[in-house]
Short mmCIF file of C-alpha atoms in Angstrom, two decimals:
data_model
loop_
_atom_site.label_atom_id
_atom_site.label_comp_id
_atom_site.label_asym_id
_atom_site.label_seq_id
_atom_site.Cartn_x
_atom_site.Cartn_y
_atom_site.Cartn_z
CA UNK A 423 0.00 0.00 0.00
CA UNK A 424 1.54 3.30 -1.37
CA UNK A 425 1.79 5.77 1.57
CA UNK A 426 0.35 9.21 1.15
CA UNK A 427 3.81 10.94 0.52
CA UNK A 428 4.54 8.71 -2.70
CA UNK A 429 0.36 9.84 -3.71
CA UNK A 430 1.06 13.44 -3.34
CA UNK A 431 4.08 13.46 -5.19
CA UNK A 432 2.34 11.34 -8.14
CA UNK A 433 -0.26 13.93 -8.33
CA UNK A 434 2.28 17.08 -8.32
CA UNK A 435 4.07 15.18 -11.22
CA UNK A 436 0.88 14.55 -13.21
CA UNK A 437 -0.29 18.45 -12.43
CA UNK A 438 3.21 19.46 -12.91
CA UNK A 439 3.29 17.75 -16.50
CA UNK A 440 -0.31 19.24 -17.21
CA UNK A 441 0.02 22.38 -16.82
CA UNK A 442 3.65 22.47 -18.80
CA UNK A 443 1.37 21.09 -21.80
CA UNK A 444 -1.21 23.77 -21.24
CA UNK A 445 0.84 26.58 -20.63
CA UNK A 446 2.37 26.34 -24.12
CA UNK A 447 -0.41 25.31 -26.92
CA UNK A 448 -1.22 21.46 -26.32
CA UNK A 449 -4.32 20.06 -27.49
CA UNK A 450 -6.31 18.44 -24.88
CA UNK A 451 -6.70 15.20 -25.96
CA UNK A 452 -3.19 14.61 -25.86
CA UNK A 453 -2.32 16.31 -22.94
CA UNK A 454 -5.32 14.03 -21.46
CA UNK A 455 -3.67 10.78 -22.73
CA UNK A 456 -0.20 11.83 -21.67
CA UNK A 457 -1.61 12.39 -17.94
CA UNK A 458 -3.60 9.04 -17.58
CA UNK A 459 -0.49 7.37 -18.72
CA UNK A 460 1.74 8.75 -16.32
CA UNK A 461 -0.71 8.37 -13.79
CA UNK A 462 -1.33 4.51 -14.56
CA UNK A 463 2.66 4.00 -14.90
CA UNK A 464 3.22 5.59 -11.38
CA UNK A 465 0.82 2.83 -10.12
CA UNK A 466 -3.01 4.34 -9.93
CA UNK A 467 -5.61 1.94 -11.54
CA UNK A 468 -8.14 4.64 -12.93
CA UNK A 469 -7.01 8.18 -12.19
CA UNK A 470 -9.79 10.87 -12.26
CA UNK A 471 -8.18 14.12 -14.20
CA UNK A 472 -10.13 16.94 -15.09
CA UNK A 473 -8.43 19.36 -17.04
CA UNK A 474 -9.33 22.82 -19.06
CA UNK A 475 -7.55 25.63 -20.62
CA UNK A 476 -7.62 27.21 -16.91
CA UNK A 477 -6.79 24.37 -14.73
CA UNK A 478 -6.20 21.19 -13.88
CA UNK A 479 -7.70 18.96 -11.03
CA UNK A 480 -6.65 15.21 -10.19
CA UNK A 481 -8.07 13.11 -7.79
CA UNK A 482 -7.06 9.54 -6.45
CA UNK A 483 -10.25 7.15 -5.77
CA UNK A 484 -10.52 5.95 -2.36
CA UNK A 485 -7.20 7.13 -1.40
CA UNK A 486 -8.97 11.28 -0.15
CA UNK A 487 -6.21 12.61 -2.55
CA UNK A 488 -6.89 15.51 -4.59
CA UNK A 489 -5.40 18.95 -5.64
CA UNK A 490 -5.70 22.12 -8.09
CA UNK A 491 -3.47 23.69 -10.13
CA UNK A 492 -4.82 27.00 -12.04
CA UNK A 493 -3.63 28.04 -14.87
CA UNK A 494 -2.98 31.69 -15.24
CA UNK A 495 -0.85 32.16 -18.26
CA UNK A 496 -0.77 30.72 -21.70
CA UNK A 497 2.25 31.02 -24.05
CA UNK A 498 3.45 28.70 -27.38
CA UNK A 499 6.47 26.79 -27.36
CA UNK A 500 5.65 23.50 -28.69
CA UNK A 501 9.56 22.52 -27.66
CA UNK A 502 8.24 22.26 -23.88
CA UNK A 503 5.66 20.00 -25.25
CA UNK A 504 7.55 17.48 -27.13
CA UNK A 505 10.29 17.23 -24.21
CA UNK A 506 7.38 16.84 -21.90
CA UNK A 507 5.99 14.04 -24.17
CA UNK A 508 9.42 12.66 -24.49
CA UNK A 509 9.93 12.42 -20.98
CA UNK A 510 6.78 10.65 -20.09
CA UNK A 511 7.76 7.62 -23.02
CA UNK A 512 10.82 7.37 -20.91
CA UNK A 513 8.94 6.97 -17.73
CA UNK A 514 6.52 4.53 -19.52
CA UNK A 515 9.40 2.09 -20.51
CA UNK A 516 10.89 2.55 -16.41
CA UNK A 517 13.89 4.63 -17.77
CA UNK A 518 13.59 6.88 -14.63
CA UNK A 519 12.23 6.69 -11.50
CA UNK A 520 9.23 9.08 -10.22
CA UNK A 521 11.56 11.96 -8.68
CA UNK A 522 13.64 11.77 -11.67
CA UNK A 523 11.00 12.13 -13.66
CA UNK A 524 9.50 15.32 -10.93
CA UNK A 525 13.15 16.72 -11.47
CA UNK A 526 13.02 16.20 -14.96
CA UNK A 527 9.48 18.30 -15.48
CA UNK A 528 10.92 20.89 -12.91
CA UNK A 529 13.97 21.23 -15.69
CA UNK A 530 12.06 21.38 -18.78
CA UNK A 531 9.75 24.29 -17.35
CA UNK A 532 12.58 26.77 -16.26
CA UNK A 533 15.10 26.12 -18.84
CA UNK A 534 13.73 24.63 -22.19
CA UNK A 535 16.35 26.27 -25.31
CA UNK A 536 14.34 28.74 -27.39
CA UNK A 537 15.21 30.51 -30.45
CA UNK A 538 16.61 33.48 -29.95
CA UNK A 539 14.91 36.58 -31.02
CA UNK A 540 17.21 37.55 -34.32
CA UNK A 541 16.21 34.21 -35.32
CA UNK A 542 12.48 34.66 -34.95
CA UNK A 543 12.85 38.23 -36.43
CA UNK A 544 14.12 36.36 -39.76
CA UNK A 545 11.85 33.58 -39.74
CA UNK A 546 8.75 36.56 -39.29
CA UNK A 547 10.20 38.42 -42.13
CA UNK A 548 10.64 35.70 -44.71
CA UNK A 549 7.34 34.08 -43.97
CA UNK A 550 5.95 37.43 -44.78
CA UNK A 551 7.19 37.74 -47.99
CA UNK A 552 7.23 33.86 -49.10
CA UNK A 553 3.87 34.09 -48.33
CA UNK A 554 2.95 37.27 -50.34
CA UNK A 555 4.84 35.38 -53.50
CA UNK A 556 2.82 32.13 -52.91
CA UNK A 557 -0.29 34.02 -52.64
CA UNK A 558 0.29 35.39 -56.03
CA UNK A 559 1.53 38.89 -55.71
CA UNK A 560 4.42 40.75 -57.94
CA UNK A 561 8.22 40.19 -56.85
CA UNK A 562 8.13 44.19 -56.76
CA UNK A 563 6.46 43.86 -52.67
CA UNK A 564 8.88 41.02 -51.43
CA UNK A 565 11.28 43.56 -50.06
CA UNK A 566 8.72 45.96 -48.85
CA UNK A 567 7.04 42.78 -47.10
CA UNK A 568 10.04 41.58 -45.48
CA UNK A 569 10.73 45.03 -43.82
CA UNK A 570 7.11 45.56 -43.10
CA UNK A 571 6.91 42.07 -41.50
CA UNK A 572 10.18 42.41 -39.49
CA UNK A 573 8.84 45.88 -38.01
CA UNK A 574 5.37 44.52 -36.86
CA UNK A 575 7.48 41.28 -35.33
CA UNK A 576 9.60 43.54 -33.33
CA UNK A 577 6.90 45.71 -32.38
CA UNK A 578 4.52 42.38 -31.15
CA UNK A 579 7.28 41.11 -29.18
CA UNK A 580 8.53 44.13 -27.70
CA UNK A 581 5.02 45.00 -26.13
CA UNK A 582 4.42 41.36 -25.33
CA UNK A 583 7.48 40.36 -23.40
CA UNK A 584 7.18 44.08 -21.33
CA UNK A 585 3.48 44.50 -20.68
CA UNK A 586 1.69 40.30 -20.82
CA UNK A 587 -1.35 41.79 -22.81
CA UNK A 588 -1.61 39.49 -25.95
CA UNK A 589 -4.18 41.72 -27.22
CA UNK A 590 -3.03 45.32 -26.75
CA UNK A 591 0.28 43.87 -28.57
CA UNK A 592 -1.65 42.47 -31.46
CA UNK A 593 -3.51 45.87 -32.06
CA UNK A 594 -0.22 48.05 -31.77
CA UNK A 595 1.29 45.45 -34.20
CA UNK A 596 -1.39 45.20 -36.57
CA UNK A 597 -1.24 49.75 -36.39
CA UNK A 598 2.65 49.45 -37.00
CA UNK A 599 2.05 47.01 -40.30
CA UNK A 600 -0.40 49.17 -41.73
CA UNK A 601 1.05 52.56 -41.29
CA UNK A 602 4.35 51.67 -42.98
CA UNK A 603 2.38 49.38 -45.32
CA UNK A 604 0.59 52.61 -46.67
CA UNK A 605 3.56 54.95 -46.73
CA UNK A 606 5.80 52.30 -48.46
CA UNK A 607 3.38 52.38 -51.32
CA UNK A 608 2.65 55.55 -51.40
CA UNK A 609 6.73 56.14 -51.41
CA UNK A 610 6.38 53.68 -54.68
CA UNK A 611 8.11 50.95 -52.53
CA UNK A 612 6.25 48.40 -53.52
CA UNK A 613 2.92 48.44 -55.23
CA UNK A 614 -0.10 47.07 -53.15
CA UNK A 615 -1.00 47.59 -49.94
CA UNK A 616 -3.50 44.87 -49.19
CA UNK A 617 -0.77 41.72 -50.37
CA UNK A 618 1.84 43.71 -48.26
CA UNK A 619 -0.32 43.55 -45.20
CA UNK A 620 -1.67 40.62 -45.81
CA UNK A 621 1.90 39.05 -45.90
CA UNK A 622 2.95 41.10 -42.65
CA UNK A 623 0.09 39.55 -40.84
CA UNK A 624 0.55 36.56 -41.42
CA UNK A 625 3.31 35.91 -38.61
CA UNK A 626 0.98 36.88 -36.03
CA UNK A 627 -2.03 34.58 -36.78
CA UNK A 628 -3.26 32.78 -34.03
CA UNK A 629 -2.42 29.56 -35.84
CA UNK A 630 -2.05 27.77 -32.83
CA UNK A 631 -5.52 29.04 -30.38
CA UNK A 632 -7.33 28.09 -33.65
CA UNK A 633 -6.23 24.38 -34.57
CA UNK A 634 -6.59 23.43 -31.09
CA UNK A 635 -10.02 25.02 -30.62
CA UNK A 636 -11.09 23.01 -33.70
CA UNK A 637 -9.10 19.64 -32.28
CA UNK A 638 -10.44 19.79 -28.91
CA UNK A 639 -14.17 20.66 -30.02
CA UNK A 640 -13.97 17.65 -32.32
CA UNK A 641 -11.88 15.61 -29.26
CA UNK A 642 -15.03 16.53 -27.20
CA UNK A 643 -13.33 19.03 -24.95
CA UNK A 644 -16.32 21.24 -25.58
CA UNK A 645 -14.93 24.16 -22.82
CA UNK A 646 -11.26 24.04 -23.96
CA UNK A 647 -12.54 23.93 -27.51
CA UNK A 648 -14.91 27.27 -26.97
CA UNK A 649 -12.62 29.06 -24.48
CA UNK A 650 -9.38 28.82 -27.26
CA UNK A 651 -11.51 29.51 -29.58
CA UNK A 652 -12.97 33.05 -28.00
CA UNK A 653 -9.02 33.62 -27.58
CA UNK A 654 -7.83 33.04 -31.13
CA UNK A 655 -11.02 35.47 -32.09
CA UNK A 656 -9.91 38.20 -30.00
CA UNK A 657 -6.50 37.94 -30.92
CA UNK A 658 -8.23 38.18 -34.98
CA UNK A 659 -9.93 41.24 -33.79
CA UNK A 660 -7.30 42.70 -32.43
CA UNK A 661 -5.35 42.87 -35.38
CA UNK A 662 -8.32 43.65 -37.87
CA UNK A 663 -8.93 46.63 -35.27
CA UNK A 664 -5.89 47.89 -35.74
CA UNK A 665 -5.72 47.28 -39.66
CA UNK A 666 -9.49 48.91 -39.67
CA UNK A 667 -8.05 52.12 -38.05
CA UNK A 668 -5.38 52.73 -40.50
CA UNK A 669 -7.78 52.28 -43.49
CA UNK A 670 -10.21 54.42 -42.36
CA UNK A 671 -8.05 57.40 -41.31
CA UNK A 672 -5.13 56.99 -43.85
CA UNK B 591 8.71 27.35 -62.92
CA UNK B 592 5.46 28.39 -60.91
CA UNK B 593 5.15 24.89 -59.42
CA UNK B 594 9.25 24.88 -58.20
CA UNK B 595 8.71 28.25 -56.57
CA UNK B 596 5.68 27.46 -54.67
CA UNK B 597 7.06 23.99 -53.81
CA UNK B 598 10.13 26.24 -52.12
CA UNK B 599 8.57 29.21 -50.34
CA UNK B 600 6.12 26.95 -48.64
CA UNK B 601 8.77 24.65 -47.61
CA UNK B 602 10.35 27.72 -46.34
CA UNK B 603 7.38 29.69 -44.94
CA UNK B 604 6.37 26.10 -42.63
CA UNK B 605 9.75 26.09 -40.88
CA UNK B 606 9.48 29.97 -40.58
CA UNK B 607 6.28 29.54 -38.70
CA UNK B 608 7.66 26.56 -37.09
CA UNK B 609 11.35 28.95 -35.78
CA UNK B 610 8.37 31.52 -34.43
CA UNK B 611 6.60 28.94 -32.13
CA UNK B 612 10.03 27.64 -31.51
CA UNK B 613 9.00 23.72 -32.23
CA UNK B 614 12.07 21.40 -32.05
CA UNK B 615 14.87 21.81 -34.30
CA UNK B 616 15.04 17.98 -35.61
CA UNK B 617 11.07 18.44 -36.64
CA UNK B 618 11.68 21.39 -38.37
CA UNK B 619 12.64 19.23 -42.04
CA UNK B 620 9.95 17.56 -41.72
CA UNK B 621 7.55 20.05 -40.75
CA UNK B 622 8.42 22.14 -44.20
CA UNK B 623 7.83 18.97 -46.20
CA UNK B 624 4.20 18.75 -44.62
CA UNK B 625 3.59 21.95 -45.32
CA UNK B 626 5.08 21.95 -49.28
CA UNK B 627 2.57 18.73 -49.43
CA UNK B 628 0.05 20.48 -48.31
CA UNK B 629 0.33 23.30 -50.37
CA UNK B 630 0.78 21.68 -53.66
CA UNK B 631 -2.40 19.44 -52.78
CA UNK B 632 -4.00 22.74 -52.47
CA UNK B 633 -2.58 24.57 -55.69
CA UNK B 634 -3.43 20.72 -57.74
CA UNK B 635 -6.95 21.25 -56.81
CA UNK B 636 -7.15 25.19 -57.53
CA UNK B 637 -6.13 24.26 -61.39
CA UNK B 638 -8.34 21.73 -61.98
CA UNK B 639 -11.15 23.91 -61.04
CA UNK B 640 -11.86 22.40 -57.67
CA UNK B 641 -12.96 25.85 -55.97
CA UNK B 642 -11.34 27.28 -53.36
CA UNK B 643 -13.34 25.35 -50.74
CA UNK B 644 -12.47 22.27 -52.14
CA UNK B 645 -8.67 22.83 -52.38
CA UNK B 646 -9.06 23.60 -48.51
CA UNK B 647 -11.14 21.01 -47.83
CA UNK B 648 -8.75 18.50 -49.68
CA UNK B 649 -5.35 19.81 -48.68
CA UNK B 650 -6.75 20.01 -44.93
CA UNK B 651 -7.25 16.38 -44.82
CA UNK B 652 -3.42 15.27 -46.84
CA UNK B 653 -2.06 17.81 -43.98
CA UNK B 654 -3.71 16.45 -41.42
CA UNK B 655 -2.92 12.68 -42.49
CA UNK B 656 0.58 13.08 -42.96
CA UNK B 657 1.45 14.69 -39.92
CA UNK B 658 -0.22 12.13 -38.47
CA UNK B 659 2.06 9.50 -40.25
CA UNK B 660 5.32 11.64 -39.57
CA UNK B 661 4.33 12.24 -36.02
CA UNK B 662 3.77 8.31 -35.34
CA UNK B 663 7.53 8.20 -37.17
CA UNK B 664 9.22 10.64 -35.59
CA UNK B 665 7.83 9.77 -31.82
CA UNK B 666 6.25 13.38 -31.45
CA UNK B 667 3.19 15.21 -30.50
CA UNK B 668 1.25 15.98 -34.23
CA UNK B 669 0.29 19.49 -33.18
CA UNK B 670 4.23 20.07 -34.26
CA UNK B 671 3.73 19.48 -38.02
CA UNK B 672 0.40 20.20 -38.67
CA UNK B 673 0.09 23.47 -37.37
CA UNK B 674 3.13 25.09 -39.22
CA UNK B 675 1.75 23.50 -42.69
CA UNK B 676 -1.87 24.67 -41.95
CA UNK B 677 -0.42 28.63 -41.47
CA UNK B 678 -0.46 29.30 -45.77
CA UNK B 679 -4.25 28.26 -45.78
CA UNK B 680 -5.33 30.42 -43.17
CA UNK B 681 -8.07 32.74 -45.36
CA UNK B 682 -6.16 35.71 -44.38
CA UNK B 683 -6.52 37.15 -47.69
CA UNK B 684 -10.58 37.60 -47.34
CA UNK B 685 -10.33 38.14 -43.79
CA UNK B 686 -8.30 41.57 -44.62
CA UNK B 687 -10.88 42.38 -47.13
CA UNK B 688 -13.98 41.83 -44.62
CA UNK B 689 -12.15 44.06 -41.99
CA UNK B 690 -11.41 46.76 -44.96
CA UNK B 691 -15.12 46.84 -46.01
CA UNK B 692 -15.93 47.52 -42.64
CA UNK B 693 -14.15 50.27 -42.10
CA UNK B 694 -14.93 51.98 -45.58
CA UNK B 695 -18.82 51.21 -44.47
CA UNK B 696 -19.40 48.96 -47.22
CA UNK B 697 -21.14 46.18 -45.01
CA UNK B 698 -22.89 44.05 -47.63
CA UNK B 699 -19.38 43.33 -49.43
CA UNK B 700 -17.90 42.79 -45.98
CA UNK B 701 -20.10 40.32 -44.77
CA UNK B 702 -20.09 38.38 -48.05
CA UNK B 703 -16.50 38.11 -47.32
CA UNK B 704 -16.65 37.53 -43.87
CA UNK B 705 -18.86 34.70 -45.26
CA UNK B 706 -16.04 33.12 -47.31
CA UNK B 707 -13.75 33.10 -44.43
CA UNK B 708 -16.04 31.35 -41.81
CA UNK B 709 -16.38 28.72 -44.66
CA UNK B 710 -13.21 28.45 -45.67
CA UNK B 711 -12.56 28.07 -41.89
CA UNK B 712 -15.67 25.31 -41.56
CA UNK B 713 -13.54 23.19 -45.06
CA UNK B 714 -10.53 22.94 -42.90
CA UNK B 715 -11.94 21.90 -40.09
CA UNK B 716 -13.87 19.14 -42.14
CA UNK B 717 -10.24 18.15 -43.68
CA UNK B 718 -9.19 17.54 -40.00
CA UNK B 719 -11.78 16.13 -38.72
CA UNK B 720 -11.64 13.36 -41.92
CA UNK B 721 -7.82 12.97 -41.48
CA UNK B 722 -8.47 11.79 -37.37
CA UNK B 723 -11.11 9.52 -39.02
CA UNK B 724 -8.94 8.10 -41.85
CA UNK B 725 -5.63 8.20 -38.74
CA UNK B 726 -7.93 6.60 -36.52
CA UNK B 727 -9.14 4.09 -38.96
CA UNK B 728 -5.56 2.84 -40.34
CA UNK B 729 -4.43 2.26 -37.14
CA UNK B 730 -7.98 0.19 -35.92
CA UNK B 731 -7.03 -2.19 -38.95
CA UNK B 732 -3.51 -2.49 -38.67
CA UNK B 733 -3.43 -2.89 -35.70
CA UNK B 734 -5.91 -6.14 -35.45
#
C-alpha cells in the first residue's frame, strides 16, 4: 500500500506535466492521454483528471487525494511540449524513476532552449514575404514585405514580453504594419498595400488558439474547444482593429 | 517554374512559422515537407477547377494525415507538423478584405467576405476532422 507521501508526489508530477502542456499550446486530448499514462505507470488503476484551458484537477479514488493547479498564463512553445511528451515515453518504458522524472518536469519548465529573437525576427520576415509570392503577388512587394513584417514582429514582441497583454500587442502590431504598409506604397516601394499587409500579418495569426479550438471541439473538450476559440477570435480582432483604423483614417 | 517556386517558399514559410513557435529543431525538415505537401495538394486542386473550398477542404485532410504519419515516425506530439503547414491556408486574404469593407462602411461586401472566411474556416476543419477519421481508422485495422 503506497503511503500518502509517494500519492502526493504522483499527483504534483501529473499536475506538474499538465500544466507544462497547457501553458504552451497542447491540445487536450493529448495532454489528457499523456496524464492518464503517467498516472497509470506511477501505479493508480483509474485516475480521475479533469483538465481545461484554466486548470487542472486530479483526484485519487478511495485514497482522499486531490489537488488544483490553475492556470494563469498561456504562451506557445511547442519545444516544452515534445520534451514533456518525451519524458513521459521514458517513464513509460521505467527509464527513470518518479523523482527523476519530478526533477526532470521541474527542468524542462525553467530552462527549455528557445530561439533566440534575431532568429524569430528572420523567420517573421521571410514568412511574410514567401507568403505574399505564394499568394500570387508581384516580386516588386517582397522587399517591402520583409521590412514591413520584421517591423510589426519587433513591435509584437517588444510590447508582449514588457506588458503580458496578448491583445493590446496584437492591435499596436497590426497599427505598425499598416502605417508603414501605406507609406511604403505611397513612397512607390512596392505596389499594393492589401498583399503587403496581408503578408505582414501573417506571422501573427493565431495559428495555434485556432487548430486546437477546432481539435479539442472535435476531441469533445467542448470548454477548452470554446474558451481557445474566443481567444484566437480576440486575438483576430485585435489585429483587424488595428488594420481597420489605418484604413479608415489613412 | 510556378510549381518549383511554390514547392520552395512553402517549404520555407512552414519552418518559418515553425522557428516563431520555436517547435524542435530535428522536426523542423519535416515540418516544411508537410507543409510543401500540403500546399501543392491545395494549388493541384485550384487548377483543376476544384474551388477554393475544395482545395481547402482536400489539402486540410493530406495535412492532417501526414502529420499524423510523420508524427507516429518521428515519436512526437502531431500538433508540431500540422500546425506550421496549416499557417499558408489560413483565409487571411478575405479576412483583410472583410475588416477593410468595414471600415470603408461597405457592409454588404464585408459580410459576403466575412462569409467566405467562416467557410473556408468550416472546409478545414472538415479536412481535419476526416484525417483523425482516416488516422484513426488505419491504425484500428492495422493494428488487429
Amino acid at each position: 500500500m503506497a503511503t500518502t507521501q509517494d500519492d502526493s508526489l504522483i499527483i504534483e508530477t501529473v499536475m506538474l506535466a499538465g500544466k507544462i502542456m497547457v501553458e504552451n499550446g497542447a491540445d487536450m486530448a493529448r495532454v489528457d492521454s499523456t496524464l492518464k499514462r503517467i498516472a497509470c505507470n506511477a501505479g493508480i488503476d483509474e485516475p480521475k483528471i479533469f483538465e481545461t484551458t484554466t486548470g487542472i484537477t486530479m483526484s485519487i479514488p478511495r485514497r482522499y487525494q486531490a489537488q488544483v493547479e490553475p492556470i494563469t498564463k498561456r504562451t506557445i512553445d511547442l519545444e516544452k511540449v515534445s520534451r514533456v511528451n518525451e519524458a513521459s515515453r521514458a517513464f513509460q518504458a521505467h527509464k527513470m524513476t518518479l523523482q527523476e522524472f519530478y526533477n526532470k518536469l521541474v527542468e524542462i519548465d525553467t530552462a527549455a532552449p528557445f530561439f533566440a529573437f534575431y532568429w524569430q525576427l528572420i523567420a517573421a520576415a521571410l514568412m511574410g514575404a514567401l507568403l505574399v509570392i505564394m499568394y500570387g503577388s508581384s516580386w516588386e512587394d517582397f522587399l517591402p514585405t520583409v521590412i514591413v513584417s520584421a517591423l510589426g514582429f519587433s513591435c509584437f514582441y517588444f510590447f508582449n514580453t514588457r506588458f503580458k497583454i496578448r491583445f493590446v500587442s496584437e492591435f499596436i502590431a497590426a497599427l505598425v504594419i499598416g502605417f508603414f504598409a501605406v507609406i511604403f506604397v505611397r513612397m512607390h516601394f512596392g505596389t499594393t498595400v492589401n498583399q503587403i499587409t496581408i503578408g505582414a500579418l501573417m506571422p501573427l495569426v493565431p495559428g495555434v488558439p485556432l487548430t486546437n479550438a477546432v481539435r479539442d471541439l472535435l476531441a469533445g473538450h467542448i470548454l477548452s474547444g470554446i474558451a481557445r476559440g474566443a481567444e484566437a477570435a480576440l486575438s483576430a480582432c485585435a489585429l483587424g482593429l488595428g488594420i481597420a483604423f489605418i484604413l479608415r483614417f489613412m | 517554374m510556378t510549381w518549383i517556386i511554390n514547392a520552395l517558399f512553402s517549404y520555407l514559410a512552414s519552418i518559418a512559422f515553425g522557428v516563431i513557435i520555436n517547435i524542435p529543431r530535428r522536426a523542423l525538415h519535416a515540418c516544411g515537407f508537410v507543409g510543401m505537401f500540403g500546399w501543392l495538394t491545395y494549388m493541384f486542386v485550384k487548377q483543376i477547377e476544384g474551388g477554393v473550398m475544395m482545395a481547402n477542404l482536400v489539402s486540410a485532410l493530406a495535412i492532417g494525415v501526414c502529420s499524423i504519419f510523420v508524427a507516429r515516425w518521428q515519436k512526437m506530439p502531431t500538433i508540431l507538423f500540422n500546425i506550421p503547414s496549416l499557417v499558408p491556408l489560413v483565409p487571411g486574404g478575405q479576412a483583410y478584405q472583410a475588416v477593410r469593407f468595414f471600415a470603408l462602411n461597405n457592409n454588404i461586401l464585408a459580410i459576403s467576405y466575412l462569409v467566405q472566411v467562416a467557410m473556408i474556416a468550416g472546409a478545414i476543419a472538415m479536412g481535419f476532422f476526416l484525417s483523425e477519421l482516416v488516422g484513426q481508422l488505419y491504425f484500428k485495422i492495422s493494428n488487429r
